[in-house]
Coordinates of C-alpha atoms and ligand atoms in Angstrom, one line a residue:
X87 CA -13.5 7.2 -7.0
X88 CA -12.2 4.3 -7.0
X89 CA -12.5 3.8 -10.9
X90 CA -15.0 -0.1 -11.8
X91 CA -15.9 -1.4 -9.1
X92 CA -18.5 -4.3 -10.4
X93 CA -16.4 -7.0 -10.0
X94 CA -16.5 -6.4 -6.2
X95 CA -20.1 -7.8 -5.4
X96 CA -20.0 -8.9 -1.4
X97 CA -17.7 -6.8 -0.6
X98 CA -19.9 -3.7 -1.0
X99 CA -22.3 -1.7 0.7
X100 CA -26.3 -2.4 -0.1
X101 CA -29.4 -1.2 1.0
X102 CA -30.1 -4.0 3.4
X103 CA -26.5 -5.0 5.0
X104 CA -23.9 -1.3 5.7
X105 CA -21.9 -2.7 8.2
X106 CA -20.7 -6.1 9.3
X107 CA -21.8 -6.6 12.7
X108 CA -19.3 -10.0 14.1
X109 CA -20.2 -11.5 18.0
X110 CA -16.7 -12.8 19.6
X111 CA -17.7 -13.0 23.9
X112 CA -19.0 -9.2 24.9
X113 CA -17.1 -7.4 21.6
X114 CA -19.4 -6.7 17.9
X115 CA -16.8 -6.0 16.1
X116 CA -18.1 -2.9 13.5
X117 CA -19.1 -1.4 16.7
X118 CA -17.2 -2.4 19.8
X119 CA -14.3 -0.5 19.4
X120 CA -11.7 -3.6 18.4
X121 CA -8.2 -3.0 20.6
X122 CA -6.2 -5.8 19.5
X123 CA -2.5 -5.4 21.2
X124 CA 1.0 -8.4 21.6
X125 CA 3.8 -8.6 20.3
X126 CA 5.2 -9.5 17.0
X127 CA 5.2 -12.8 17.9
X128 CA 5.1 -15.4 20.0
X129 CA 8.3 -14.6 23.5
X130 CA 8.8 -17.5 25.2
X131 CA 6.0 -19.0 27.5
X132 CA 7.0 -17.4 30.8
X133 CA 6.6 -13.5 28.8
X134 CA 4.3 -14.7 27.2
X135 CA 2.3 -15.1 29.9
X136 CA 3.3 -11.9 31.3
X137 CA 2.8 -10.1 28.7
X138 CA -0.8 -11.3 27.7
X139 CA -1.6 -10.8 31.8
X140 CA -0.4 -6.8 31.4
X141 CA -2.9 -6.3 28.7
X142 CA -5.3 -8.5 29.7
X143 CA -5.2 -6.4 33.3
X144 CA -6.0 -3.0 31.5
X145 CA -9.6 -4.4 30.1
X146 CA -7.9 -5.6 26.6
X147 CA -9.1 -8.8 25.3
X148 CA -7.6 -9.2 21.9
X149 CA -4.1 -10.9 22.2
X150 CA -1.8 -11.1 19.1
X151 CA 1.3 -12.8 19.3
X152 CA 2.6 -15.0 15.8
X153 CA 3.5 -18.0 16.1
X154 CA 4.6 -18.4 12.5
X155 CA 5.9 -15.0 11.0
X156 CA 6.1 -14.2 7.7
X157 CA 10.2 -12.2 8.0
X158 CA 11.4 -10.5 5.7
X159 CA 14.8 -11.9 5.3
X160 CA 15.7 -16.3 5.8
X161 CA 18.3 -15.4 8.8
X162 CA 16.3 -13.1 10.3
X163 CA 13.9 -15.4 13.6
X164 CA 10.8 -17.5 12.5
X165 CA 8.3 -17.9 14.6
X166 CA 7.8 -21.2 17.8
X167 CA 6.0 -22.4 15.2
X168 CA 3.7 -25.8 16.9
X169 CA 5.7 -24.7 19.7
X170 CA 4.2 -21.2 19.6
X171 CA 0.4 -22.5 19.1
X172 CA 0.7 -24.0 22.0
X173 CA 2.2 -21.5 24.2
X174 CA -0.8 -19.5 23.0
X175 CA -3.2 -22.1 24.2
X176 CA -2.4 -21.7 26.9
X177 CA -2.2 -18.1 27.5
X178 CA -6.0 -18.4 26.0
X179 CA -6.7 -20.8 29.3
X180 CA -5.2 -19.4 31.8
X181 CA -5.8 -15.1 30.8
X182 CA -9.6 -15.7 28.8
X183 CA -8.2 -13.5 25.9
X184 CA -8.9 -13.9 22.2
X185 CA -6.7 -15.3 20.6
X186 CA -4.9 -13.7 17.4
X187 CA -2.7 -16.1 14.6
X188 CA -2.0 -15.2 12.0
X189 CA -2.1 -18.9 9.6
X190 CA 1.0 -18.6 7.1
X191 CA -0.3 -21.0 4.3
X192 CA -3.0 -23.8 4.0
X193 CA -0.7 -26.7 5.8
X194 CA -1.3 -24.8 9.2
X195 CA -4.7 -23.1 8.8
X196 CA -5.9 -25.6 10.7
X197 CA -4.3 -26.0 14.1
X198 CA -3.5 -22.7 13.9
X199 CA -7.4 -22.5 13.9
X200 CA -7.6 -25.0 16.5
X201 CA -6.6 -21.8 18.7
X202 CA -7.2 -18.8 16.7
X203 CA -10.6 -16.7 17.1
X204 CA -9.5 -15.2 14.5
X205 CA -7.0 -16.1 11.7
X206 CA -4.8 -12.9 10.4
X207 CA -4.1 -13.5 6.6
X208 CA -0.5 -11.3 6.6
X209 CA 0.2 -8.3 4.1
X210 CA 2.5 -11.3 2.0
X211 CA -0.8 -13.2 1.8
X212 CA -3.3 -11.0 0.8
X213 CA -3.4 -11.7 -3.0
X214 CA -2.5 -15.8 -1.7
X215 CA -5.6 -16.7 -3.1
X216 CA -5.6 -20.7 -2.5
X217 CA -4.7 -19.7 1.2
X218 CA -8.1 -17.1 1.3
X219 CA -10.0 -20.1 -0.5
X220 CA -8.9 -21.9 3.1
X221 CA -9.4 -19.7 5.2
X222 CA -13.6 -19.2 4.2
X223 CA -14.4 -23.2 4.7
X224 CA -13.0 -21.7 8.4
X225 CA -15.6 -21.3 11.0
X226 CA -13.9 -18.0 12.4
X227 CA -12.3 -14.4 11.6
X228 CA -10.4 -14.2 9.1
X229 CA -8.6 -11.1 10.3
X230 CA -6.8 -9.8 5.7
X231 CA -4.1 -7.1 6.4
X232 CA -3.6 -4.9 3.0
X233 CA -0.9 -6.4 1.0
X234 CA 2.2 -2.9 1.0
X235 CA 1.7 -3.0 -3.6
X236 CA -2.2 -3.4 -3.2
X237 CA -5.1 -0.7 -4.3
X238 CA -7.6 -0.7 -1.7
X239 CA -9.9 -2.7 -5.2
X240 CA -7.8 -5.1 -4.9
X241 CA -7.8 -5.5 -1.1
X242 CA -11.7 -5.5 -2.0
X243 CA -11.0 -8.6 -3.8
X244 CA -8.5 -10.2 -1.8
X245 CA -11.6 -9.7 1.1
X246 CA -14.0 -11.3 -1.6
X247 CA -12.9 -14.3 -2.8
X248 CA -13.2 -15.0 1.5
X249 CA -17.2 -13.9 1.5
X250 CA -17.7 -15.6 -2.1
X251 CA -16.3 -18.6 -0.8
X252 CA -18.7 -18.6 2.9
X253 CA -16.7 -17.4 5.3
X254 CA -19.2 -13.6 5.6
X255 CA -16.5 -12.6 9.1
X256 CA -13.6 -10.3 7.7
X257 CA -12.3 -7.0 9.6
X258 CA -9.9 -5.5 6.8
X259 CA -6.5 -3.6 8.0
X260 CA -4.6 -1.3 7.0
X261 CA -1.0 -1.8 7.0
X262 CA 0.4 0.6 4.9
X263 CA 1.7 1.1 2.5
X264 CA 5.1 1.5 -0.2
X265 CA 5.4 5.0 -1.7
X266 CA 8.6 7.3 -2.5
X267 CA 9.5 8.2 0.9
X268 CA 11.4 5.9 3.6
X269 CA 11.3 8.0 6.5
X270 CA 9.5 5.5 8.2
X271 CA 9.0 1.9 6.8
X272 CA 6.0 2.1 5.5
X273 CA 3.8 5.0 4.7
X274 CA 0.1 4.7 6.6
X275 CA -2.8 5.1 3.7
X276 CA -5.5 6.9 6.8
X277 CA -7.5 8.0 3.6
X278 CA -8.0 4.3 3.2
X279 CA -9.6 4.4 6.1
X280 CA -12.9 5.9 4.9
X281 CA -12.8 5.1 1.1
X282 CA -12.7 2.2 2.4
X283 CA -16.2 2.9 5.6
X284 CA -17.7 4.7 2.4
X285 CA -17.6 1.2 -0.1
X286 CA -16.9 -1.6 2.0
X287 CA -19.6 -2.7 4.7
X288 CA -16.9 -5.3 6.5
X289 CA -14.8 -3.2 9.5
X290 CA -11.7 -1.3 9.5
X291 CA -9.6 -0.9 11.4
X292 CA -5.8 0.5 12.0
X293 CA -1.7 -1.5 12.4
X294 CA -0.2 1.9 13.2
X295 CA 2.9 -0.2 14.2
X296 CA 4.1 -2.1 11.3
X297 CA 3.7 1.6 9.3
X298 CA 5.2 3.3 11.7
X299 CA 8.4 1.1 11.9
X300 CA 8.9 3.1 15.2
X301 CA 7.5 3.3 17.6
X302 CA 7.9 7.3 18.6
X303 CA 5.1 7.4 15.3
X304 CA 2.4 5.4 17.0
X305 CA 0.5 7.0 19.1
X306 CA -0.2 9.8 16.5
X307 CA -1.4 7.2 13.9
X308 CA -3.5 6.0 16.9
X309 CA -5.0 8.9 17.6
X310 CA -5.1 9.6 13.7
X311 CA -6.4 5.9 12.8
X312 CA -9.5 6.7 15.3
X313 CA -10.2 10.1 14.0
X314 CA -10.4 9.4 9.5
X315 CA -12.8 6.7 11.7
X316 CA -11.1 3.3 12.0
X317 CA -13.1 0.5 14.0
X318 CA -10.4 -1.1 16.1
X319 CA -6.4 -1.0 16.1
X320 CA -3.9 -4.2 16.0
X321 CA -0.3 -2.4 18.7
X322 CA 2.5 -4.0 18.5
X323 CA 3.1 -4.0 22.7
X324 CA 5.5 -5.3 24.7
X325 CA 6.6 -5.3 28.6
X326 CA 10.3 -4.6 27.5
X327 CA 9.3 -3.8 24.5
X328 CA 13.3 -3.5 23.9
X329 CA 14.0 -7.2 24.2
X330 CA 11.5 -8.6 22.2
X331 CA 12.2 -11.3 19.2
X332 CA 10.2 -9.7 16.7
X333 CA 9.8 -5.9 15.3
X334 CA 11.5 -4.4 19.1
X335 CA 11.7 -0.6 16.5
X336 CA 7.6 -0.2 16.4
X337 CA 6.5 -1.8 19.8
X338 CA 5.4 -0.4 22.5
X339 CA 5.8 -0.4 26.2
X340 CA 2.5 -1.7 28.5
X341 CA 2.4 2.6 30.0
X342 CA 2.2 3.3 26.7
X343 CA -0.2 1.1 25.3
X344 CA -2.2 2.3 28.7
X345 CA -2.3 5.9 27.3
X346 CA -3.6 5.2 24.0
X347 CA -6.8 2.9 25.6
X348 CA -7.5 5.8 27.2
X349 CA -7.8 8.5 24.5
X350 CA -9.4 6.2 22.5
X351 CA -12.0 5.3 25.2
X352 CA -11.5 9.5 25.5
X353 CA -12.4 10.2 21.5
X354 CA -14.7 7.6 21.3
X355 CA -17.3 9.5 24.4
X356 CA -16.2 12.4 22.1
X357 CA -18.1 11.0 19.5
Ligands
PEP471 C1 2.2 -9.0 11.4 O1 0.7 -8.4 12.0 O2 3.4 -9.1 12.1 C2 3.3 -8.8 10.0 C3 4.1 -9.3 9.6 O3 2.8 -7.7 9.6 P1 2.4 -7.2 8.1 O4 2.0 -8.6 7.6 O5 1.2 -6.2 7.3 O6 3.7 -7.2 7.2
MN472 MN1 5.5 -7.4 13.7

């Protein structure tokens, strides 16, 4: 189906390994649905804590916010950086939420690992082999996002770098690819979910927010992802989306997040 997969070894399903489970707190990623929510970037402390509290109140256990942001334009807000990590640490202490945040480069990954429970390697870094190798040396699960022009084979080979260098805990994230159409920010490759699940033992989650680019489309993409068999979702959410420092157009509010959360429970019970 994907042509010759002979270079992919460790990421492929085998008879003895059909699914990777990653235990974190009382969640077994790969088995329990992994719902991750939070603002695109770490906001100022008060706002970040407020968002985190609301998310925790919904029973969601994973909080994602970027301290270091890979922005397309150098004129856009680049994130609160080191200060952002400190704020995330406070979120962790005060709410007990598991922290997911991005390591933009090898220089920062150890500092990020001091706070993060899951380290995100973003789309723009999917092919950064030095970062992938370095990520493998960290004793934390890696959330690897698909490059927006990467084939599934390239995506799995990027995961293979991390597995080969010694970190077995990789979570794959489909987040939309570039196609000819621009009705949404990217085109969510929903077929990637069952296709990956056929091939790999690694958990596969979906980021509907970056694919959609606008919040009205996000709930439908969440439902589609669940129907396609995704192991989780990562959803950009904020108490006041219009005031978000980054990616506000695609960010949903807490009431919308709660609705999606309830839909997930409903779908999963029906399964
Ligand atoms: C993000 O998750 O905030 C992000 C920048 O995503 P991506 O790397 O998929 O563009
Ligand atoms: Mn974003």
